Short mmCIF file of C-alpha atoms and ligand atoms in Angstrom, two decimals:
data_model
loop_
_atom_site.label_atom_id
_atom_site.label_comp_id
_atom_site.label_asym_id
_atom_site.label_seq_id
_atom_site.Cartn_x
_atom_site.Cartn_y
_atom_site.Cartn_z
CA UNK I 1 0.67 -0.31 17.53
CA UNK I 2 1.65 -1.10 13.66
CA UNK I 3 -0.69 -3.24 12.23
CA UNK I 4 0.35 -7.26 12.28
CA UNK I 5 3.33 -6.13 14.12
CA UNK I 6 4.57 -10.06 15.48
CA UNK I 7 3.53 -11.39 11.75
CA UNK I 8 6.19 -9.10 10.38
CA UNK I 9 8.53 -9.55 12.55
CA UNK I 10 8.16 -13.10 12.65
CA UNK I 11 8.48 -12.92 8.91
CA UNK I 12 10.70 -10.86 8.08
CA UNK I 13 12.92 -12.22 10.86
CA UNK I 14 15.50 -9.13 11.62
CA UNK I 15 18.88 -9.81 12.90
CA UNK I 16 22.46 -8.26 13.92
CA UNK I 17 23.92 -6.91 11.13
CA UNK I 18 20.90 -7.19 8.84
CA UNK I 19 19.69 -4.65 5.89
CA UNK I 20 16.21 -3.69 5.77
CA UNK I 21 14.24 -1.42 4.00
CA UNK I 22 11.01 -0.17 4.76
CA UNK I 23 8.88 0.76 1.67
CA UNK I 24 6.09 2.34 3.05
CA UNK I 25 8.23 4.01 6.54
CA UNK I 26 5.12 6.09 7.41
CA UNK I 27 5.47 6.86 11.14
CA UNK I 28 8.19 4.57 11.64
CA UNK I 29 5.86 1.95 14.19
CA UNK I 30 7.34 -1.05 12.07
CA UNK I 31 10.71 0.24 11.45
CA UNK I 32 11.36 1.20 14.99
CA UNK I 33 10.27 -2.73 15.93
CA UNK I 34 12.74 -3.60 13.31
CA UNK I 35 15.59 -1.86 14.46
CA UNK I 36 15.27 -3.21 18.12
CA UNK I 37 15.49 -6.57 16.78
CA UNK I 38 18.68 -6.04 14.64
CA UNK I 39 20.55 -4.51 17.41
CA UNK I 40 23.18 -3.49 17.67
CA UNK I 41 24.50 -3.41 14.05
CA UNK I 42 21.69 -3.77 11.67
CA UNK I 43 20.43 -0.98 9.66
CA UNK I 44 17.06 0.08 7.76
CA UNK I 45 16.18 2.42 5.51
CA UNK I 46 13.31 4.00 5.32
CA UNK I 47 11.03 5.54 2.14
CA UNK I 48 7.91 7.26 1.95
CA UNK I 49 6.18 9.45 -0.08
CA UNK I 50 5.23 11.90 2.66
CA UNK I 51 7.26 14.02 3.53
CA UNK I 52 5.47 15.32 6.57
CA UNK I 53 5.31 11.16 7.52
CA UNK I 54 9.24 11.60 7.22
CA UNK I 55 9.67 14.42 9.85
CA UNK I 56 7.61 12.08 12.52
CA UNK I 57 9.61 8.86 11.53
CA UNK I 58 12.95 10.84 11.96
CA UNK I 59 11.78 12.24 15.42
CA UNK I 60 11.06 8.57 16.53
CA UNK I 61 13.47 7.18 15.21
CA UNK I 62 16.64 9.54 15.95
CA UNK I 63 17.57 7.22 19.31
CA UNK I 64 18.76 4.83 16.19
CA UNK I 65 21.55 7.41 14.95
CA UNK I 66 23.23 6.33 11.99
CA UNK I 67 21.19 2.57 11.71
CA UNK I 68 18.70 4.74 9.87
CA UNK I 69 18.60 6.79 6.74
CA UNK I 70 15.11 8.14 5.63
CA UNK I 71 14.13 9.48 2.00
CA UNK I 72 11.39 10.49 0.61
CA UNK I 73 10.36 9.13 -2.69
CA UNK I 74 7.74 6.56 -4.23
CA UNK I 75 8.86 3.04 -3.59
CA UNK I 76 8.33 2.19 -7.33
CA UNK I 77 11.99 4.20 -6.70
CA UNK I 78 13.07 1.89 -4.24
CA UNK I 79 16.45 0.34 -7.02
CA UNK I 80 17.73 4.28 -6.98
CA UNK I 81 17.03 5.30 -3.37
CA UNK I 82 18.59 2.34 -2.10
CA UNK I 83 21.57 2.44 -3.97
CA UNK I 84 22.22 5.81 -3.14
CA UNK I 85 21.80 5.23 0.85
CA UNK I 86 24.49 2.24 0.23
CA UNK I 87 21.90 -0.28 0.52
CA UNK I 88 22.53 -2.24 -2.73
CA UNK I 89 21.80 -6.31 -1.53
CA UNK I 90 19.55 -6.19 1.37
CA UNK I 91 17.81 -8.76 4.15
CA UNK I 92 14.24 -8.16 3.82
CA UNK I 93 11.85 -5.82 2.68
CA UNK I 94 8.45 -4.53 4.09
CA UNK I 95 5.64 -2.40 2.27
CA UNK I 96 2.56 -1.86 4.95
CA UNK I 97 0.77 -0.26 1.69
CA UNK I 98 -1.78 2.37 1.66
CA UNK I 99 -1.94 5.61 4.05
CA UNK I 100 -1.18 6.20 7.47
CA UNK I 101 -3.32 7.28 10.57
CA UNK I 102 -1.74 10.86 10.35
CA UNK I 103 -2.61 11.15 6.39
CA UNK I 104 -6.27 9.73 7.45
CA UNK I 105 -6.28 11.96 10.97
CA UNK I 106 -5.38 15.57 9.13
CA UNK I 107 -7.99 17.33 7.69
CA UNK I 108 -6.04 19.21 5.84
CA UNK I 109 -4.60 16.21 3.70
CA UNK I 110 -8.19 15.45 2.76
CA UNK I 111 -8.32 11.67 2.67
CA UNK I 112 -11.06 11.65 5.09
CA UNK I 113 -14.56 12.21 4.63
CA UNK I 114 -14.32 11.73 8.93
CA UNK I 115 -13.54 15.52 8.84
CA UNK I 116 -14.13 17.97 6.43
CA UNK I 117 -11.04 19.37 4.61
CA UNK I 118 -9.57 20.10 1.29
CA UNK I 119 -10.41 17.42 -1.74
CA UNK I 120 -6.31 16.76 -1.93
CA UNK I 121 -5.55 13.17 -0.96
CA UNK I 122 -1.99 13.22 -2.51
CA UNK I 123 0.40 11.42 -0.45
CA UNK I 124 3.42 13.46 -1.78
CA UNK I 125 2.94 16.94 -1.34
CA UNK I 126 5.18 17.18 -4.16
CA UNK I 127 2.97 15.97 -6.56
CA UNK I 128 0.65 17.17 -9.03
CA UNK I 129 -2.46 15.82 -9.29
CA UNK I 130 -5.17 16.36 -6.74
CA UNK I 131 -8.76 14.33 -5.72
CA UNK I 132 -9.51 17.85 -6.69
CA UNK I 133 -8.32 18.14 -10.38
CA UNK I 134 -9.96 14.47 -10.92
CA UNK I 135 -13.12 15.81 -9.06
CA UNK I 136 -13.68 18.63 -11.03
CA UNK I 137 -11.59 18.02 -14.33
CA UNK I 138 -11.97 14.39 -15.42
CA UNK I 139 -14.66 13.47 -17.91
CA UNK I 140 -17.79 12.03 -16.02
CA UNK I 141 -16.52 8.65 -17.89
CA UNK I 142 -13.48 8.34 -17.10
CA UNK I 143 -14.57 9.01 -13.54
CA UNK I 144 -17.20 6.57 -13.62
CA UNK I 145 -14.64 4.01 -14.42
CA UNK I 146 -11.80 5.14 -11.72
CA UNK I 147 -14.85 4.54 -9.31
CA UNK I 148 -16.29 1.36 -10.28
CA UNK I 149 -12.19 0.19 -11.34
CA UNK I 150 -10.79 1.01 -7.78
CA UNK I 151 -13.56 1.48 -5.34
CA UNK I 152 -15.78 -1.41 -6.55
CA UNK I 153 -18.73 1.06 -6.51
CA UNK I 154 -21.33 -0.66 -8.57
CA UNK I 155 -23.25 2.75 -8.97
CA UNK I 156 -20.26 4.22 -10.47
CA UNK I 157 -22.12 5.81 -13.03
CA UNK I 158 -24.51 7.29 -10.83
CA UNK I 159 -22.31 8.77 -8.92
CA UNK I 160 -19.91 10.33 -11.72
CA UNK I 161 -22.99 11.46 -12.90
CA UNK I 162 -24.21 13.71 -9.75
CA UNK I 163 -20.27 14.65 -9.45
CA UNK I 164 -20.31 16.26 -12.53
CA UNK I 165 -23.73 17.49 -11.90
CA UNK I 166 -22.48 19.52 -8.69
CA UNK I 167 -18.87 20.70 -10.16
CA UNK I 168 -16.75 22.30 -9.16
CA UNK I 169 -16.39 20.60 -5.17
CA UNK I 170 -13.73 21.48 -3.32
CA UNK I 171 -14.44 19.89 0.00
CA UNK I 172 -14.14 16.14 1.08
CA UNK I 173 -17.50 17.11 3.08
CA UNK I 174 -19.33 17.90 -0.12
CA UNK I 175 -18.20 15.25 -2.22
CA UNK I 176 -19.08 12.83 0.57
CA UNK I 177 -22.47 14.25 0.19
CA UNK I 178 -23.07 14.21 -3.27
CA UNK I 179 -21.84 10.60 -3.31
CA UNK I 180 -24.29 9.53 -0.41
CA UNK I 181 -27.54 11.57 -2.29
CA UNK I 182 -26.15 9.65 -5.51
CA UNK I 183 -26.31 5.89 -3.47
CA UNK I 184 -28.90 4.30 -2.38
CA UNK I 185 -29.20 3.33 1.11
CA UNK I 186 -27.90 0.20 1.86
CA UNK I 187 -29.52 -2.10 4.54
CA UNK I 188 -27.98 -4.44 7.61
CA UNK I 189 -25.24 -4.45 9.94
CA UNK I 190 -21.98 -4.57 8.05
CA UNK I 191 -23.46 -1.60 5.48
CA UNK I 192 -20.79 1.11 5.28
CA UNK I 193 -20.60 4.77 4.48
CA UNK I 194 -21.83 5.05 0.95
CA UNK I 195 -18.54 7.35 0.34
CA UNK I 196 -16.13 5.22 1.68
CA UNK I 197 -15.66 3.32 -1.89
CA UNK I 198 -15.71 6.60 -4.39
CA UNK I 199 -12.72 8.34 -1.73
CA UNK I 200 -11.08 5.09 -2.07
CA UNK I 201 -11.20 5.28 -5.77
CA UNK I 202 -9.85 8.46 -5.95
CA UNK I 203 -7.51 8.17 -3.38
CA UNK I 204 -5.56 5.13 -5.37
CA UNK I 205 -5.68 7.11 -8.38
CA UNK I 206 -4.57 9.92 -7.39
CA UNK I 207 -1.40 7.99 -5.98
CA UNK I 208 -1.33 5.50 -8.73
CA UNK I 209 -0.99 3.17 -6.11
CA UNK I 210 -2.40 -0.25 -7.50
CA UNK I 211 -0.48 0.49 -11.33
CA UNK I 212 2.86 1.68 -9.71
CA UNK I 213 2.56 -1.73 -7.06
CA UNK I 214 4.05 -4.88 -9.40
CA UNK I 215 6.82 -2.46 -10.54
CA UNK I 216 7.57 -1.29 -7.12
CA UNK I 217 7.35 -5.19 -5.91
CA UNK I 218 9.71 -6.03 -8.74
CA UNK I 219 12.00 -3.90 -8.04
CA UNK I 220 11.76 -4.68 -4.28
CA UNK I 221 12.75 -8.26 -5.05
CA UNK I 222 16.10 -7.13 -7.49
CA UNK I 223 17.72 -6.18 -4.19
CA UNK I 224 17.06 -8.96 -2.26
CA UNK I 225 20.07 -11.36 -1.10
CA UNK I 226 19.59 -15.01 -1.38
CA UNK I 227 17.57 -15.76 1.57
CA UNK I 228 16.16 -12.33 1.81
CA UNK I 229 12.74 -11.41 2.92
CA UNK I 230 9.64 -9.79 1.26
CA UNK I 231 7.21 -8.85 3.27
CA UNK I 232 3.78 -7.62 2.53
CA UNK I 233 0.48 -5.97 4.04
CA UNK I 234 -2.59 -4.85 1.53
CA UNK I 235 -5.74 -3.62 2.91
CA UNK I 236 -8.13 -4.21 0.34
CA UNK I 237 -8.81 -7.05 -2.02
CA UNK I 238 -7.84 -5.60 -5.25
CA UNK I 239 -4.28 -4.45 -3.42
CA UNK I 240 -4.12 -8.26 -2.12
CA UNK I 241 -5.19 -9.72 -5.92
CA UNK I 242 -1.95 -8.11 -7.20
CA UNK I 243 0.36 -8.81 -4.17
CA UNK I 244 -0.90 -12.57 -4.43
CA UNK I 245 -0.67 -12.66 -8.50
CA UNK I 246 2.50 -11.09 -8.48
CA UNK I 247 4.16 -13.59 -5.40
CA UNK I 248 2.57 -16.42 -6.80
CA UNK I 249 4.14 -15.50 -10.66
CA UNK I 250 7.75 -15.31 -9.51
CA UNK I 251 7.39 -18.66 -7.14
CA UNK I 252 6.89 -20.34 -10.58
CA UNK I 253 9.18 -21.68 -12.96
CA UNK I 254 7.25 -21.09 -16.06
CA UNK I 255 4.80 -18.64 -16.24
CA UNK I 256 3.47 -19.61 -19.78
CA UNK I 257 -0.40 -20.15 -20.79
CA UNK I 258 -1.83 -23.37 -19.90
CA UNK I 259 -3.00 -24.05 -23.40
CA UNK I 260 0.74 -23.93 -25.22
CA UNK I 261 1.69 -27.79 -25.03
CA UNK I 262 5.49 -26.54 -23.58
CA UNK I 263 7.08 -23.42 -21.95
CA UNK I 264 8.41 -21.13 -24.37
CA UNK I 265 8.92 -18.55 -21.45
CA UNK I 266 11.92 -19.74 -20.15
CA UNK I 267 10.70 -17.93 -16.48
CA UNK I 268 12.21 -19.34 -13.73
CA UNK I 269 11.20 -18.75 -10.05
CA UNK I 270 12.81 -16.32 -7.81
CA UNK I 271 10.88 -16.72 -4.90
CA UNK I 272 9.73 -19.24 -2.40
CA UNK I 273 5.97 -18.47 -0.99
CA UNK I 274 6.42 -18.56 2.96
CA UNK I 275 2.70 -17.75 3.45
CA UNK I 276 0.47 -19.67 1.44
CA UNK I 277 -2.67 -17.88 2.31
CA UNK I 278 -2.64 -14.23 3.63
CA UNK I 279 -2.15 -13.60 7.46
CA UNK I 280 -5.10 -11.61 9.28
CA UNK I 281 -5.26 -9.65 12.03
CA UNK I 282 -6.35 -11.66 15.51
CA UNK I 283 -9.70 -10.24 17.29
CA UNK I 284 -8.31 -8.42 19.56
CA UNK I 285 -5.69 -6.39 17.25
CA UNK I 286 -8.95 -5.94 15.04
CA UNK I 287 -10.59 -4.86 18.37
CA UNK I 288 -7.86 -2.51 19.23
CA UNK I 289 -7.40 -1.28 15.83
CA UNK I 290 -10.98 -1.64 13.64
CA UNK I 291 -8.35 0.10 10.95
CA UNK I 292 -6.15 -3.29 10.81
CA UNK I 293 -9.51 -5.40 10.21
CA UNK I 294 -8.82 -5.58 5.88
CA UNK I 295 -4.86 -6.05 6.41
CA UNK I 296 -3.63 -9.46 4.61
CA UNK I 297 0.04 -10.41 5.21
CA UNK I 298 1.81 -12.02 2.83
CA UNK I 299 5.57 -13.30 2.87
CA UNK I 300 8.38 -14.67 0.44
CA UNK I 301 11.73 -15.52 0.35
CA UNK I 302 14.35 -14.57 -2.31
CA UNK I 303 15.61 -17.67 -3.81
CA UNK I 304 19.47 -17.74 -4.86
CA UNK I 305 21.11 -19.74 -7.93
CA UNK I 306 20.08 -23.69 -7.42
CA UNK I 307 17.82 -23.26 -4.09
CA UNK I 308 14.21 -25.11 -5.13
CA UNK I 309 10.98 -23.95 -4.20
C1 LIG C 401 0.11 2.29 6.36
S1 LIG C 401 1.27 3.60 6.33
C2 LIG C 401 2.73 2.85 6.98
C3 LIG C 401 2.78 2.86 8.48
C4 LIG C 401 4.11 2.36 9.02
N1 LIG C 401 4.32 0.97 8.69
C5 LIG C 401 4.20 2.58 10.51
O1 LIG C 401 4.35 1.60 11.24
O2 LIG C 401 4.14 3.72 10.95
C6 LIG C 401 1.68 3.69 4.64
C7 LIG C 401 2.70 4.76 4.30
O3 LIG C 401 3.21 4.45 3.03
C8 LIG C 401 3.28 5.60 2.25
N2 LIG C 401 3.11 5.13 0.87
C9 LIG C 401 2.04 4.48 0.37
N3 LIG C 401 2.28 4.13 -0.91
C10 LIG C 401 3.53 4.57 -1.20
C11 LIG C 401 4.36 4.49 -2.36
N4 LIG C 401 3.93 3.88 -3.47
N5 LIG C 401 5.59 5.02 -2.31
C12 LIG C 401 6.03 5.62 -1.16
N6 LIG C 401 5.30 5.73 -0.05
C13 LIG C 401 4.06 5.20 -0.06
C14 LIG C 401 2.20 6.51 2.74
O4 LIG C 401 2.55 7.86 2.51
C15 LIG C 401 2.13 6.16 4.23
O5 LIG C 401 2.93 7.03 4.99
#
């Protein structure tokens, strides 16, 4: 079951004739909810990076015909991929961020330390840079920061140290292990796996995913119709920090330092918060699906020319 499933569509409030887009398509769980609910004329496209996501979301979905069009590309894209599936001024728009059960279930795509595989973790297989080439090719500084910066790790340093130590790796197994001998234990019952923060580190940089997200949320929000939805899911803080920043900054008319005695900006709002604190999963989706426990939901609504907050 997609995570937050009834939040979204709650929020994002499908109907006949509707145009969605799905940012983040993945398996197609939420789209496939989506298109039920816009019966029997609305349509949705769907992007992801993934192309082997793609293939699954177009075996799902294919009951939908021609309500669905599917391309892969990053949704920082999203202007240019929607424009050239015809889907200019759209309804509402939904990014479930981060990766999907298959990309965390296959080995092979190495974004699990769960299973040993390849140190890869790129969600497009047509991109360049690997966990691999950061792993083995980044200086231990700027490694040390991409671990502290995006996994929070607070013995970054330690860590980039014993990485560098043990180059080259070229297993998530054996990075997993150098980052636990690098940690120390940690004590009580919410302590985690020691590696869980460094493969989240590299994993976002390796997909840009927290620098490419304002851009890809600002671009989201250009093809919005008056009245149309944006709908959000992060699943970890520093994901949240910039979804909530970013909703909160264009649900305000002036955007200017406190200190400066008027607004020289000029910014005017474009949104209107629906959700003014993030929606969490219930205890028995988290129960169901310990993956949804981090997922925040967050929702706003496009505002057209004289609408108020
Ligand atoms: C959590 S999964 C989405 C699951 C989907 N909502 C479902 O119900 O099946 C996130 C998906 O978004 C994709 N993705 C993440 N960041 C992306 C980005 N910046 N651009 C394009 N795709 C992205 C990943 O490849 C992954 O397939």
């Amino acid at each position: 079951m997609p995570v937050l499933l009834p939040e979204v569509l709650e929020w994002l409030a499908p109907r006949a004739g509707g145009r969605y887009i799905d940012a983040t398509v993945g398996l197609g769980g939420h789209a496939r909810a989506i298109l039920a609910m816009c019966e029997p004329d609305g349509r949705l496209l769907g992007i992801d990076a993934d192309d082997q996501a793609l293939t699954v979301a177009a075996e799902r979905l294919a009951t939908y015909g021609d309500r669905v069009v599917l391309r892969q590309g990053w949704n920082r894209e999203i202007v240019a991929l929607a424009q050239e599936a015809g889907f200019d001024q759209v309804d509402g728009i939904l990014f479930d961020l981060g990766v999907s059960s298959l990309q965390l279930d296959s080995p092979e795509r190495g974004f699990s330390f769960g299973h040993d595989g390849p140190l890869d973790m790129r969600m497009s297989q047509r991109a360049d840079l690997s966990a691999a080439d950061i792993v083995n090719g980044w200086p231990e500084s700027e490694l040390a920061d991409v671990i502290y910066g995006y996994g929070e790790e607070r013995y970054s340093r330690r860590v980039a140290a014993a990485i560098v130590r043990h180059r080259p790796l070229h297993t998530t197994g054996e990075l997993a292990e150098v980052v636990r001998r690098a940690v120390p234990v940690a004590r009580g019952p919410q302590r985690i796996d020691p590696a869980t923060r460094t493969f989240q580190a590299l994993r976002i940089a390796v997909n840009a995913e927290l620098s490419s997200l304002p851009q890809a949320l600002k671009a989201a929000q250009s093809l919005l119709k008056p009245g149309g939805r944006l709908v959000v899911i992060a699943f970890h803080s520093l994901e949240d920090r910039i979804v909530k920043q970013y909703l909160a900054q264009e649900a305000r008319d002036c955007i200017c330092p406190p200190r400066l005695p008027q607004c020289v900006c000029g910014h005017q709002a474009t949104l209107r918060l629906l959700t003014r604190k993030p929606l969490r999963p219930g205890e028995a989706e988290q129960r169901a699906n310990p993956r949804s426990r981090s997922a925040r939901l967050r929702a706003a609504e496009r505002l057209g020319a004289g609408d108020t907050r």
